[in-house]
Short mmCIF file of C-alpha atoms in Angstrom, two decimals:
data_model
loop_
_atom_site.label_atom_id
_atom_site.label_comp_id
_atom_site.label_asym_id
_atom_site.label_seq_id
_atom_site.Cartn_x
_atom_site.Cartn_y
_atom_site.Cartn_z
CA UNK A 1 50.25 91.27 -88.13
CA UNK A 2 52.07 88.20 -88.04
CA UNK A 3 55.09 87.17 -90.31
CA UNK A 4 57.68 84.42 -91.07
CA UNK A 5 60.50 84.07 -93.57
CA UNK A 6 58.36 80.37 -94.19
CA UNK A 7 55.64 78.65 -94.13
CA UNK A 8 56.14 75.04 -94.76
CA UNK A 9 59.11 72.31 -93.75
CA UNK A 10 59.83 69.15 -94.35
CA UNK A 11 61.43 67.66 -90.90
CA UNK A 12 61.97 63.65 -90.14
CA UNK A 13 60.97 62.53 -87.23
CA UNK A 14 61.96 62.36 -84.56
CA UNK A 15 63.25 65.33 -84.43
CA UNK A 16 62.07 69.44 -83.33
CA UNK A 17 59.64 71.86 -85.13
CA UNK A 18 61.04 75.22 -85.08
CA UNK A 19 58.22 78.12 -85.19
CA UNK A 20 60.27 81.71 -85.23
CA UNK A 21 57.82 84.40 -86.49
CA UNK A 22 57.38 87.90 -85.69
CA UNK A 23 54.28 89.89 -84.58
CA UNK A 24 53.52 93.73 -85.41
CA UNK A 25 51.22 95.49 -82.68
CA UNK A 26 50.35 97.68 -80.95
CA UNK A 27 49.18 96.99 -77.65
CA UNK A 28 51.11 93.63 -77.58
CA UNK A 29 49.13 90.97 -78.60
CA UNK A 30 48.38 87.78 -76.81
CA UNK A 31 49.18 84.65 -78.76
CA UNK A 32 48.17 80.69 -78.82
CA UNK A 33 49.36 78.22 -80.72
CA UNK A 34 47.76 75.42 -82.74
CA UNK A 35 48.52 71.51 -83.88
CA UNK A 36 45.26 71.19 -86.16
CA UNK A 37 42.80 71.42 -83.52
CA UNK A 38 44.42 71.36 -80.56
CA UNK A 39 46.18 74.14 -78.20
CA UNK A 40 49.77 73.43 -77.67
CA UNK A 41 50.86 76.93 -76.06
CA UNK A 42 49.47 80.37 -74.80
CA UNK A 43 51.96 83.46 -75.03
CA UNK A 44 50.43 86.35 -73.55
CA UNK A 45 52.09 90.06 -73.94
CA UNK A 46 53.96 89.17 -77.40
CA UNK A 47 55.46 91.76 -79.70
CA UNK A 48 58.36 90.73 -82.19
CA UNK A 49 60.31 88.17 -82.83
CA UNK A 50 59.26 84.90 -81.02
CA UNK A 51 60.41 81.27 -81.72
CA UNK A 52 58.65 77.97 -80.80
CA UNK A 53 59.56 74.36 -80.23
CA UNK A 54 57.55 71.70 -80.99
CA UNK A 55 58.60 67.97 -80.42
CA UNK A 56 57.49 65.98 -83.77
CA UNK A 57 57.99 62.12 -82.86
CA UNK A 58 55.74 60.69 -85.68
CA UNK A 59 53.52 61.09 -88.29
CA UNK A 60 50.64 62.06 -85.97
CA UNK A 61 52.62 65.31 -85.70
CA UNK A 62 52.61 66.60 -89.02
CA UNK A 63 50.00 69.11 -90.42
CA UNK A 64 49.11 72.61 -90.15
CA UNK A 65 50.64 74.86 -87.05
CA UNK A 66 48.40 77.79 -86.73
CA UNK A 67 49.29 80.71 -84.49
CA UNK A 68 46.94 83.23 -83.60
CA UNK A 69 47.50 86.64 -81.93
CA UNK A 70 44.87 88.64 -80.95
CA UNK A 71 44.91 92.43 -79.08
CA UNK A 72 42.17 95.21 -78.35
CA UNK A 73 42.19 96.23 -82.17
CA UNK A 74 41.90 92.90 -83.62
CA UNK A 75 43.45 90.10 -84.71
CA UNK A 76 45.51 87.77 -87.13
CA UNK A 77 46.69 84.34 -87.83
CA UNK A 78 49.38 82.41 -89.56
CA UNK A 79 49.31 78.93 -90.85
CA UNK A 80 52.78 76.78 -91.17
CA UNK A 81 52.84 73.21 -92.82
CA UNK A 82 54.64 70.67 -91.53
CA UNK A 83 55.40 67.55 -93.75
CA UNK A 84 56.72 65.04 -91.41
CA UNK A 85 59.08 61.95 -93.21
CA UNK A 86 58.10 59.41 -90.51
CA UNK A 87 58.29 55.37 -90.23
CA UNK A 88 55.43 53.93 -90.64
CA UNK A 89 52.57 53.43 -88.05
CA UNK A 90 49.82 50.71 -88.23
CA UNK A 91 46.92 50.75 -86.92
CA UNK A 92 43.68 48.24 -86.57
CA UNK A 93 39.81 48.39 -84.75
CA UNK A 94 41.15 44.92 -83.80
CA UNK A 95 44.03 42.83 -83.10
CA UNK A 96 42.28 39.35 -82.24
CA UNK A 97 39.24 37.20 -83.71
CA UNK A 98 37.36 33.76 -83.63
CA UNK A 99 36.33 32.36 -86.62
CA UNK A 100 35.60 29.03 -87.86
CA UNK A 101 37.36 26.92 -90.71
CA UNK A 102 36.51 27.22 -93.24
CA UNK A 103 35.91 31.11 -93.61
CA UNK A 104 37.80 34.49 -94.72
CA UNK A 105 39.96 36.20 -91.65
CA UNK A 106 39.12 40.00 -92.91
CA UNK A 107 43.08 41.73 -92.19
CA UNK A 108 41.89 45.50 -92.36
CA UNK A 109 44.54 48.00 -91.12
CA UNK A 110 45.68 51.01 -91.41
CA UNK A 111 49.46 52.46 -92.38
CA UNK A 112 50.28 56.22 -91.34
CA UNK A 113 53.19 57.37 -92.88
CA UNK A 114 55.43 59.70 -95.57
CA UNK A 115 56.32 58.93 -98.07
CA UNK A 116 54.28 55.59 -98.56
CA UNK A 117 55.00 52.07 -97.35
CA UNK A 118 55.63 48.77 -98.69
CA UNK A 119 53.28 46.49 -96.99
CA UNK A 120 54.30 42.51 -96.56
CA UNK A 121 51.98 39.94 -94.66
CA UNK A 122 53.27 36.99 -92.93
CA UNK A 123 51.61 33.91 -91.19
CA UNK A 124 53.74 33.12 -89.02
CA UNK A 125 56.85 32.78 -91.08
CA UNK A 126 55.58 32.31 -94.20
CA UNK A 127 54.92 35.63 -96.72
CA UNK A 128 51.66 35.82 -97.76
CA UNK A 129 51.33 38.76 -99.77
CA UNK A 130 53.51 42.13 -100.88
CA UNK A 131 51.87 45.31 -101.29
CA UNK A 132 53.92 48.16 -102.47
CA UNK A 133 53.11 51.98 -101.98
CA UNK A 134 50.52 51.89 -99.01
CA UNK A 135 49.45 54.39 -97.19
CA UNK A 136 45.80 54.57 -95.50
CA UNK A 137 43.26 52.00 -95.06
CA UNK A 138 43.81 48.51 -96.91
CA UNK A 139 42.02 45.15 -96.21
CA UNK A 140 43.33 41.80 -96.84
CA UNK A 141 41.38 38.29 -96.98
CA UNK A 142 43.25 34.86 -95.55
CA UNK A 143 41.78 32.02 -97.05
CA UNK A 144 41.31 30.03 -93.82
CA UNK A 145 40.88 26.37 -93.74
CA UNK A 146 41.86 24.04 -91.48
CA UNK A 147 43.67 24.63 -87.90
CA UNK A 148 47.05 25.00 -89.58
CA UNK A 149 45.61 28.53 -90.21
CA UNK A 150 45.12 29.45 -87.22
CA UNK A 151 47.88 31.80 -85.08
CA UNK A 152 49.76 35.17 -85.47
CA UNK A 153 49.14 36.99 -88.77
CA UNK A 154 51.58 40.24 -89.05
CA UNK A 155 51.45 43.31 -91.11
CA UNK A 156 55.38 44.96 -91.63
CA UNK A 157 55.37 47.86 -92.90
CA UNK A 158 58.34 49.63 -94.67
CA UNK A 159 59.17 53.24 -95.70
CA UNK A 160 62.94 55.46 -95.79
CA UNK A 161 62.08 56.61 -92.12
CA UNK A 162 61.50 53.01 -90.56
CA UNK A 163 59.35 50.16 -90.24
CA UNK A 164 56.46 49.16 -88.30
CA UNK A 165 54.77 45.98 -86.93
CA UNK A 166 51.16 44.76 -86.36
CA UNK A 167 50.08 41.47 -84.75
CA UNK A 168 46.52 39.72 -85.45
CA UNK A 169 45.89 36.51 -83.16
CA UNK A 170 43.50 34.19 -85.00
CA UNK A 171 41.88 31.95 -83.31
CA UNK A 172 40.44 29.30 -85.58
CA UNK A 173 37.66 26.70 -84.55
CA UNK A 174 38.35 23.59 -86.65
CA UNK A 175 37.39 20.01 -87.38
CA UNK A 176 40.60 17.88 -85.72
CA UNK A 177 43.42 16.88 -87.99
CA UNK A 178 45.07 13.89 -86.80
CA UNK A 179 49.03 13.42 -88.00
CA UNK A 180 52.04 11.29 -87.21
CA UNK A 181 55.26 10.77 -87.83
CA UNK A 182 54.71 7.12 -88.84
CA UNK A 183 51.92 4.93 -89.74
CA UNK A 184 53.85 2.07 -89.91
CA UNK A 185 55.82 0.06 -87.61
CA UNK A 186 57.63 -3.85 -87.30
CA UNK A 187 57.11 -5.13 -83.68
CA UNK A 188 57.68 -8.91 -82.51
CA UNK A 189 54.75 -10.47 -80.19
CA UNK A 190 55.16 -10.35 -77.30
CA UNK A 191 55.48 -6.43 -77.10
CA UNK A 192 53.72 -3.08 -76.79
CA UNK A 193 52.48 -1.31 -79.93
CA UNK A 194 53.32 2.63 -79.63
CA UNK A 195 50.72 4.69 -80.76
CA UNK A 196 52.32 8.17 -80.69
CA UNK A 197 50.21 11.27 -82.65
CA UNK A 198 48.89 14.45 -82.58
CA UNK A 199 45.35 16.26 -82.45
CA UNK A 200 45.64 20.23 -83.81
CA UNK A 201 41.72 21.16 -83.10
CA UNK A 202 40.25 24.09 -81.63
CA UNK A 203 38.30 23.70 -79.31
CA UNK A 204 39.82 20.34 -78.12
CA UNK A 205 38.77 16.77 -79.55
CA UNK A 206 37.07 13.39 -77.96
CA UNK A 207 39.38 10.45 -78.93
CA UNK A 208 38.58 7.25 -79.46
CA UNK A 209 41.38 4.54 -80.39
CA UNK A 210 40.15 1.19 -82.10
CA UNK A 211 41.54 -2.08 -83.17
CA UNK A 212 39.53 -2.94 -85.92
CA UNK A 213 35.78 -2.61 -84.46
CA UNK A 214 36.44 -3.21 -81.26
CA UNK A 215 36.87 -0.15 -78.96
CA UNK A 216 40.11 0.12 -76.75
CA UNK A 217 39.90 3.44 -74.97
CA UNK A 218 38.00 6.71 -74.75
CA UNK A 219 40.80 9.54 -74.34
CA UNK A 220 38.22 13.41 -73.78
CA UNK A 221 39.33 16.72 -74.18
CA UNK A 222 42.88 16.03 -76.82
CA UNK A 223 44.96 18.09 -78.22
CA UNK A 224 48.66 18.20 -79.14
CA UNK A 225 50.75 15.43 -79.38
CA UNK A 226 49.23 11.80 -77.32
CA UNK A 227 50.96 8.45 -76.41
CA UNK A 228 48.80 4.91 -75.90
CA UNK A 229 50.63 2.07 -75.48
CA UNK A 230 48.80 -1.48 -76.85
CA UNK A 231 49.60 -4.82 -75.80
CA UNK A 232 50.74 -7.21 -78.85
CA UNK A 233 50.16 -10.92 -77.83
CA UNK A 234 49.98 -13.10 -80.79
CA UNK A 235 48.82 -12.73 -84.00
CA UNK A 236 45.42 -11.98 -83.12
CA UNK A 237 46.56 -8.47 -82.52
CA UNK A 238 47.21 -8.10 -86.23
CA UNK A 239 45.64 -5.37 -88.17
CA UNK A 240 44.92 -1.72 -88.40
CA UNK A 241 44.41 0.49 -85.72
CA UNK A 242 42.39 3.80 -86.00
CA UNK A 243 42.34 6.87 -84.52
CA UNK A 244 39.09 8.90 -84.12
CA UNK A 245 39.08 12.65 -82.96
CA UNK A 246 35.91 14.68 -83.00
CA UNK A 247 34.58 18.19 -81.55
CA UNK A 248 32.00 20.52 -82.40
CA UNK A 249 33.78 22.04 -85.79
CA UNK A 250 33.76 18.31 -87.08
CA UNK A 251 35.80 14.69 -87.65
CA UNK A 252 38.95 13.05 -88.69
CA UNK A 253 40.37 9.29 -88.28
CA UNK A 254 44.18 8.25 -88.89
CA UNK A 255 44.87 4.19 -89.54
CA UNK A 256 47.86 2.35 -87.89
CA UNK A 257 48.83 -0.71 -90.13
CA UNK A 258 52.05 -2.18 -87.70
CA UNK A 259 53.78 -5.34 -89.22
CA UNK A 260 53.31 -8.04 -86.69
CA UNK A 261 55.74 -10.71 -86.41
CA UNK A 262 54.12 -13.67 -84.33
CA UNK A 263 54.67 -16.92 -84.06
CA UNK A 264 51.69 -19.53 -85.48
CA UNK A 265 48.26 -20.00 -83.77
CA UNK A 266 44.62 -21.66 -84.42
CA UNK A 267 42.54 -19.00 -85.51
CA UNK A 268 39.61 -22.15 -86.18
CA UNK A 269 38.77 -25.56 -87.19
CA UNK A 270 36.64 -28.21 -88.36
CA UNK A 271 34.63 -29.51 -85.22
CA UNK A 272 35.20 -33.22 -84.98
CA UNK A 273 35.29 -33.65 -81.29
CA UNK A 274 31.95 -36.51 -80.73
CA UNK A 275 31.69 -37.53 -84.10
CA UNK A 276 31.67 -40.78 -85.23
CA UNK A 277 32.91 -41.90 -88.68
CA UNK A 278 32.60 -44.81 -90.63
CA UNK A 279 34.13 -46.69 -93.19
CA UNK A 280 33.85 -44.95 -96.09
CA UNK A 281 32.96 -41.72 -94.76
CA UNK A 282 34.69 -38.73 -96.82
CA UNK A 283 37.34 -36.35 -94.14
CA UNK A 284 37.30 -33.26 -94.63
CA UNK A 285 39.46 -31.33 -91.86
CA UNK A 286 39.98 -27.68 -92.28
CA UNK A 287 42.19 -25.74 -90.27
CA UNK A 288 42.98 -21.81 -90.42
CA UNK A 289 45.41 -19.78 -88.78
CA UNK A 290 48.11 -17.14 -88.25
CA UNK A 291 51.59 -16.49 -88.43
CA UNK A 292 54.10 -13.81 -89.30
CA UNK A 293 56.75 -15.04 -91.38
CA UNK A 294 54.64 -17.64 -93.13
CA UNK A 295 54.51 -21.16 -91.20
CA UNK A 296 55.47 -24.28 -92.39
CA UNK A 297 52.77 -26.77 -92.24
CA UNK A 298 52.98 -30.23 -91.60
CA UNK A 299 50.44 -33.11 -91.12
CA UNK A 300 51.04 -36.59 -89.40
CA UNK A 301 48.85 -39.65 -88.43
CA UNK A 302 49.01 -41.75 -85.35
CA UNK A 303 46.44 -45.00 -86.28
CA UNK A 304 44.60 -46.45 -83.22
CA UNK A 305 46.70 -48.34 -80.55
CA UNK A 306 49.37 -47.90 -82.14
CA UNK A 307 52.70 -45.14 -81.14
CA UNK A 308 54.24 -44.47 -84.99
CA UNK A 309 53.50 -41.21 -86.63
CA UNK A 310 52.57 -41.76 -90.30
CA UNK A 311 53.41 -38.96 -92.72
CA UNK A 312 50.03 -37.81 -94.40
CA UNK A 313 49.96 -38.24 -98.30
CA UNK A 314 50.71 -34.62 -99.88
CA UNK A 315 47.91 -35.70 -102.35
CA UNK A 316 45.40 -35.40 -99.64
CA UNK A 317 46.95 -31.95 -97.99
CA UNK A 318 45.58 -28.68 -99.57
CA UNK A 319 47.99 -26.07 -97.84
CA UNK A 320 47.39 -21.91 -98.68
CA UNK A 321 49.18 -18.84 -96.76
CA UNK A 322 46.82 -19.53 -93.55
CA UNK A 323 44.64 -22.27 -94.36
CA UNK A 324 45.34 -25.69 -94.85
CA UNK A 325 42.98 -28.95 -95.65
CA UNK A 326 43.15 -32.59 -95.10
CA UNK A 327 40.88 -34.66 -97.60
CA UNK A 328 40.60 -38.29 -97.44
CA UNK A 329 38.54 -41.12 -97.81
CA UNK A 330 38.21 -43.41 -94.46
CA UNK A 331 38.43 -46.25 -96.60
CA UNK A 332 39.32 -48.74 -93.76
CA UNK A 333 39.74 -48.98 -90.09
CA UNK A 334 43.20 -48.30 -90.37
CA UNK A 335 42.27 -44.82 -91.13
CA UNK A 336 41.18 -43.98 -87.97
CA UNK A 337 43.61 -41.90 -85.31
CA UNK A 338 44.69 -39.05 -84.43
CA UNK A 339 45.47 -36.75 -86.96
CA UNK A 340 48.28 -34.26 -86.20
CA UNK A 341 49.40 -30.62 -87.86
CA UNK A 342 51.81 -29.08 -86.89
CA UNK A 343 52.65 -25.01 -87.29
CA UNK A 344 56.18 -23.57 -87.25
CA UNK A 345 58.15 -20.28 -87.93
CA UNK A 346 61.31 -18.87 -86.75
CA UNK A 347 59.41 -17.54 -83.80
CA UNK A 348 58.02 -20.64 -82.51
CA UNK A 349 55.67 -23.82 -83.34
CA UNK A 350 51.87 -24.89 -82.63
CA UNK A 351 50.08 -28.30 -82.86
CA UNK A 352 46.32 -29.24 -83.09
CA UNK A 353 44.67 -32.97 -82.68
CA UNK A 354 42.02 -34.44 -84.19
CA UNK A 355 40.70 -37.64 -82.98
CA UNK A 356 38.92 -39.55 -85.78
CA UNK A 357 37.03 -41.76 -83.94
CA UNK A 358 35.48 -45.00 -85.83
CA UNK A 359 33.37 -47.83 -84.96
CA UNK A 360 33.88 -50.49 -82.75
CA UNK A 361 35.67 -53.19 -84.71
CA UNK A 362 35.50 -56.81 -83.07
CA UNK A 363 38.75 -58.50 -83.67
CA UNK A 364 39.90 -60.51 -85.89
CA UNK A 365 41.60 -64.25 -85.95
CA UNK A 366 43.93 -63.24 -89.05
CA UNK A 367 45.82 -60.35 -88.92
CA UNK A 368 45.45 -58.36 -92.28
CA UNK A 369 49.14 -57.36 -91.93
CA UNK A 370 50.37 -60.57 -92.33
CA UNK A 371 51.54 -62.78 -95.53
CA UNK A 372 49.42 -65.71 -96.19
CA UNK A 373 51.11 -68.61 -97.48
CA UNK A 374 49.51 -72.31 -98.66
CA UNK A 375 50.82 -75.83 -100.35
CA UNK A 376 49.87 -76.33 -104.13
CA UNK A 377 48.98 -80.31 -103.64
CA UNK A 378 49.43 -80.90 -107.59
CA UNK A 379 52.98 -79.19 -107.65
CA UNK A 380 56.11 -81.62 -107.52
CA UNK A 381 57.36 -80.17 -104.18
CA UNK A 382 56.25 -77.36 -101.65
CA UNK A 383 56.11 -73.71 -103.34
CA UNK A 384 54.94 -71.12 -101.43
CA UNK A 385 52.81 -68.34 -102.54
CA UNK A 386 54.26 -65.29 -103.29
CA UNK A 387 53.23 -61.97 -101.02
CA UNK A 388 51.83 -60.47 -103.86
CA UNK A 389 49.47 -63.74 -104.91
CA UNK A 390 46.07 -63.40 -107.01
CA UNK A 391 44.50 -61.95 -103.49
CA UNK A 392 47.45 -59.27 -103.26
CA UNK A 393 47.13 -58.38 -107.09
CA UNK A 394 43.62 -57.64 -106.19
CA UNK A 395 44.16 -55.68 -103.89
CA UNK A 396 46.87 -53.28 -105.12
CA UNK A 397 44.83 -53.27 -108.56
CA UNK A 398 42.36 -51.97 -106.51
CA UNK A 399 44.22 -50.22 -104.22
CA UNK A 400 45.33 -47.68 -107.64
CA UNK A 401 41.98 -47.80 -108.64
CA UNK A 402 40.98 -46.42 -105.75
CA UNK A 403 43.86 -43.46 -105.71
CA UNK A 404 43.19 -42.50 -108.86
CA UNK A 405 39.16 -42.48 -108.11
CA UNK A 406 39.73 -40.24 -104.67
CA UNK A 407 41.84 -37.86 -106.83
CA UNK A 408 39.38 -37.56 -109.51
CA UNK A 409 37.02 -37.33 -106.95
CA UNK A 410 38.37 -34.70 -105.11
CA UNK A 411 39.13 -32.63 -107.60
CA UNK A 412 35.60 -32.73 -109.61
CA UNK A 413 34.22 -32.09 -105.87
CA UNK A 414 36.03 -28.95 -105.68
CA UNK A 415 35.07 -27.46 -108.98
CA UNK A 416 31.39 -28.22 -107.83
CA UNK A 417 32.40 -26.26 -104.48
CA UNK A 418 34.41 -23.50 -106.17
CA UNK A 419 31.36 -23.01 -109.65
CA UNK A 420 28.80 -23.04 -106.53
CA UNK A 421 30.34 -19.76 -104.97
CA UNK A 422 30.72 -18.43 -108.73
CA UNK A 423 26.56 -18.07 -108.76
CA UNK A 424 23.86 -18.40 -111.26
CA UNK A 425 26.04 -17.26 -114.55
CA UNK A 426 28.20 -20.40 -114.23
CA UNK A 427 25.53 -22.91 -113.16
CA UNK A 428 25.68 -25.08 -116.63
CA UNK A 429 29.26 -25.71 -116.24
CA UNK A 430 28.67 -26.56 -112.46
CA UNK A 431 26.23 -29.16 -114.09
CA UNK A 432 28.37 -30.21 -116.30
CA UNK A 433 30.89 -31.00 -113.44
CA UNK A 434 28.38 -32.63 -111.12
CA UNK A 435 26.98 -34.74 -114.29
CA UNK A 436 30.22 -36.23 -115.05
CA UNK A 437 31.29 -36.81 -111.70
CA UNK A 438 28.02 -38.98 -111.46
CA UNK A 439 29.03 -40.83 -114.82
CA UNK A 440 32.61 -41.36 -112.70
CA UNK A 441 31.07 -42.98 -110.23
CA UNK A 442 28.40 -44.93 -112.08
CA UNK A 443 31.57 -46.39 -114.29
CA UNK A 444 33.04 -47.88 -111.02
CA UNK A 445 29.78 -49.54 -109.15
CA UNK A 446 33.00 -52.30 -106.94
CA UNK A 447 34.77 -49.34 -106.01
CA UNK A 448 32.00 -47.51 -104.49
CA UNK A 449 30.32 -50.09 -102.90
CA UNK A 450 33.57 -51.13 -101.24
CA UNK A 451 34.16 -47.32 -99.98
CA UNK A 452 30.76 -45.99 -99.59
CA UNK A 453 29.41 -49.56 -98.27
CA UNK A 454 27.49 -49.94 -94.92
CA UNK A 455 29.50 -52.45 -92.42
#
């Protein structure tokens, strides 16, 4: 018969399990010893008194302690309880898993431990959740979608007795994701354009790097932070540059817009070069280009065998942010040269000639830049004729006439260009332009045949 003064404790761990009991027989009995299922001891010849350590170092220790004694006239058993205040101990089937974004990571653990535990869940630094009073199974669900998911997930667990840690790794297969710390930059040409970012993709990306459409490299296998270096020249090097990153979970692009100071260049022009132009002809010379601050345009005229630069008439200069147009009549020979802009910023200057080239001209005996002079033979004595005679008069008359035609002109001719582009809604008032610029030109039969006239 076996006895004990108790039959349950409450112990913290770590600490030891005291078993003192006493067994009444006769023979002596032999006696084993018992953790739930399992044999901690065998004590063979036992009558008495008889104490027992047993080493309790966590929760897996508490329970029942059986002890069983057994001699030739039978036997008996005796059952202590041992409640065990132990930190907590978490558990998990798994600590690691591949998934890809975007899914649920499944968190199921287990917490061992008296009393209960308050349960907090971290990714990486950042608390997800707080779970109070666990103790057994739980599951948790992580929303995961994109690679900034991915990494260590812990479970902490908390009780009076102590605290516990569990680590998942997740290992997340995601479309890239494509970040830097600037999009935006101010570089002078010459110079090299930094491209600095970073790739976060599992598994690694293919990288492609653009200017505009055209491709500039092919970069395989990225991930984590990359440098490429681009050559600014000029202008031409001017706009956005994208990123594109791609691997089996999927896609993402990132745009570079650098501010590119430059100094001006031709980006294109009317084609002149072989043509010949007559008397009459309408100019049209269209130039466009680039430059970063804003250039200053400026047009000039050298006439034909001759070395002074004429200004240009602002009347017949249309200038915008990079375009600007010359429009003029060739109303004489002494329109013909070589026509001059000229491009300038702080960061340098450009010029582009256009050779207007007109007919052959046979010369003349009178030259039409001198003033003609004659005797009146019924005046009283010699007067000479004034520069601006009944010829000159003429000729500036017409001379204005002409101005004010090529500016009407112009100008109707342009609202006929600009209603064109406007399409089939606006047609009538198109009409209307093109109707009255006929009617303009029907009012003034001497001036057209003077500037439209064949030689």
């Amino acid at each position: 018969m076996i006895t004990s003064t108790k039959n349950q404790t409450t112990i913290t761990a770590p600490d030891l399990l005291d078993l003192t009991f006493s067994v009444d027989s006769f023979p002596s009995s032999n006696v084993t010893i018992f953790h739930e299922t399992k044999t901690l001891t065998h004590l063979p010849n036992v009558t008495g008194q008889r104490s027992f350590n047993v080493s309790i170092e966590s929760c897996l220790d508490r329970g029942d302690y059986r002890i069983e004694a057994v001699n030739d006239a039978g036997s008996d058993r005796f059952t202590f309880i041992a409640n065990v205040k132990c930190k907590p101990m978490i558990t998990s089937t798994k600590n690691q898993t591949t998934i890809t974004a975007p899914s649920l990571l499944d968190l199921t653990f287990s917490v061992d431990s008296f009393p209960s535990s308050n349960v907090t869940i971290f990714h990486k630094t950042k608390t997800l959740t707080f779970i109070p009073n666990v103790t057994g199974q739980l599951s948790f669900n992580v929303s995961i979608e994109s690679c900034l998911d991915r990494g260590i997930y812990v479970v902490e667990a908390v009780n009076d007795a102590g605290s516990d840690r569990f680590t998942f790794i997740a290992n997340v297969k995601c479309k890239p994701m494509i970040t830097s710390t600037k999009n935006q930059t101010t570089i002078t040409a010459p110079s090299l354009l930094d491209l600095t970012f970073s790739v976060d993709s599992f598994p690694s990306s293919n990288v492609t790097i653009f200017h505009k459409t055209k491709t500039l490299t092919f970069l395989p296998n990225v991930t984590g932070e990359l440098s490429f270096n681009v050559s600014i020249e000029s202008c031409l090097d001017r706009g956005y540059y994208r990123i594109e990153a791609v691997n089996n979970a999927g896609f993402d692009s990132f745009n570079f817009m650098p501010n590119i100071k430059c100094s001006p260049i031709v980006v294109r022009h009317s084609n002149v070069a072989h043509k010949e132009f007559k008397v009459g002809h309408l100019l049209h010379l269209t130039v466009t280009f680039m430059a970063n601050p804003t250039a200053e345009v400026q047009w000039s005229f050298v006439p034909w065998n001759q070395n002074t630069s004429l200004e240009v008439q602002t009347k017949q200069i249309q200038t915008h942010k990079e375009s600007t147009k010359l429009v003029l009549i060739l109303s004489d020979t002494n329109k013909f040269g070589k026509y001059i802009l000229e491009l300038k910023n702080e960061l340098g200057k450009i010029s582009k000639e256009f050779n207007i080239q007109g007919p052959i001209v046979a010369a003349t005996k009178t030259d039409p830049g001198t003033t003609i002079s004659s005797r009146d033979s019924d005046s009283d004595g010699d007067r000479s004729m004034s520069p601006t005679s009944w010829k000159g008069k003429t000729n500036a008359l017409r001379e204005t006439e002409m101005n004010t035609f090529l500016l009407q002109q112009d100008k109707l001719h342009e609202e006929v260009q600009k209603l064109r582009l406007e399409g089939d809604v606006l047609r009538l008032k198109r009409n209307y332009y093109v109707i009255k610029l006929q009617v303009l030109m029907k009012e003034h039969p001497d001036i057209i045949d003077e500037v439209f006239g064949e030689d």
